[in-house]
Amino acid sequence: MDTQTAARLTDQPDWLYLLQEFDVLYRHGSSGGSKLIRAHRKRVRDMLSKVVDSAPELRMRPPETKPVVAHLGRALDRGERGAVAGLARALGRVAAGLTWEYGYEKVPPTLARKYAYCEVLGPRGPVVSERLILGFVLFAPKTTYPQHSHADIEESYVSVSGAWSENDAAVHAPGSLILNGSGHEHRITTDETEPCLLAYAWIGPEEKLNAPGMKLTGTRGKRVERGI
Ligand SMILES: [Fe+2]
């Protein structure tokens, strides 16, 4: 039996508003003078506009939760007081329908309690798109997300709530964007006492977005199906 239910995005305004907030995020934030980041932001906006203009199908998947979702309320509370308040509020409106997942066949036990992601747009839905994925990843306080890279995928993370660091290089606050080009190795750590919620965008060929074959170098190079 097909457990998915299909509707049109235009019939589900909370999902449409969530995508509008993504557009705001990639339209109005600064690129910090980086041509690469400016071009990435524009690609995300252009692809998102195309998807929304096509009145896409909203293919709802069965909602799923994970232990880390116990921190979502706190992350949204803090996010709603920060620089990305609109997106935090819009996510709260659709929170009950999100499908939280790990992306791995076998998740390291410590990570299983501290991390999960959900997609809001992509080849698997809920908003159906071929070459762009938009989603959120949630980390519990004091999490280390192991070193990994994404082949043929351009990835950006934007902080919605909480402080985090990539490759021990800087501390990122709500509103900050990091661009990880194809193959760039990165490892994430989060604040000791507060959760961290990041919005992310992936651009890549459809077959890669469906099965990116991401390599988690921090767990003996085990190949995995997905992940962020
Ligand atoms: Fe990543």
PDB file of C-alpha atoms and ligand atoms in Angstrom, residues 145 148 150 155 157 180 186 202 214 228, ligand 1:
ATOM      1  CA  TYR A 145      29.338  14.960  13.451  1.00  0.00           C
ATOM      2  CA  HIS A 148      32.709  13.486   5.639  1.00  0.00           C
ATOM      3  CA  HIS A 150      29.892  14.821  -0.693  1.00  0.00           C
ATOM      4  CA  GLU A 155      26.293  21.971  -0.035  1.00  0.00           C
ATOM      5  CA  TYR A 157      24.624  25.075   5.777  1.00  0.00           C
ATOM      6  CA  ASN A 180      31.140  23.049   1.129  1.00  0.00           C
ATOM      7  CA  HIS A 186      34.172  18.658   6.851  1.00  0.00           C
ATOM      8  CA  TRP A 202      22.252  20.542  -1.786  1.00  0.00           C
ATOM      9  CA  MET A 214      28.647   9.919   1.109  1.00  0.00           C
ATOM     10  CA  ILE A 228      24.177  15.744   5.463  1.00  0.00           C
TER      11      ILE A 228
HETATM   12 FE    FE B   1      27.939  17.882   4.863  1.00  0.00          FE
END
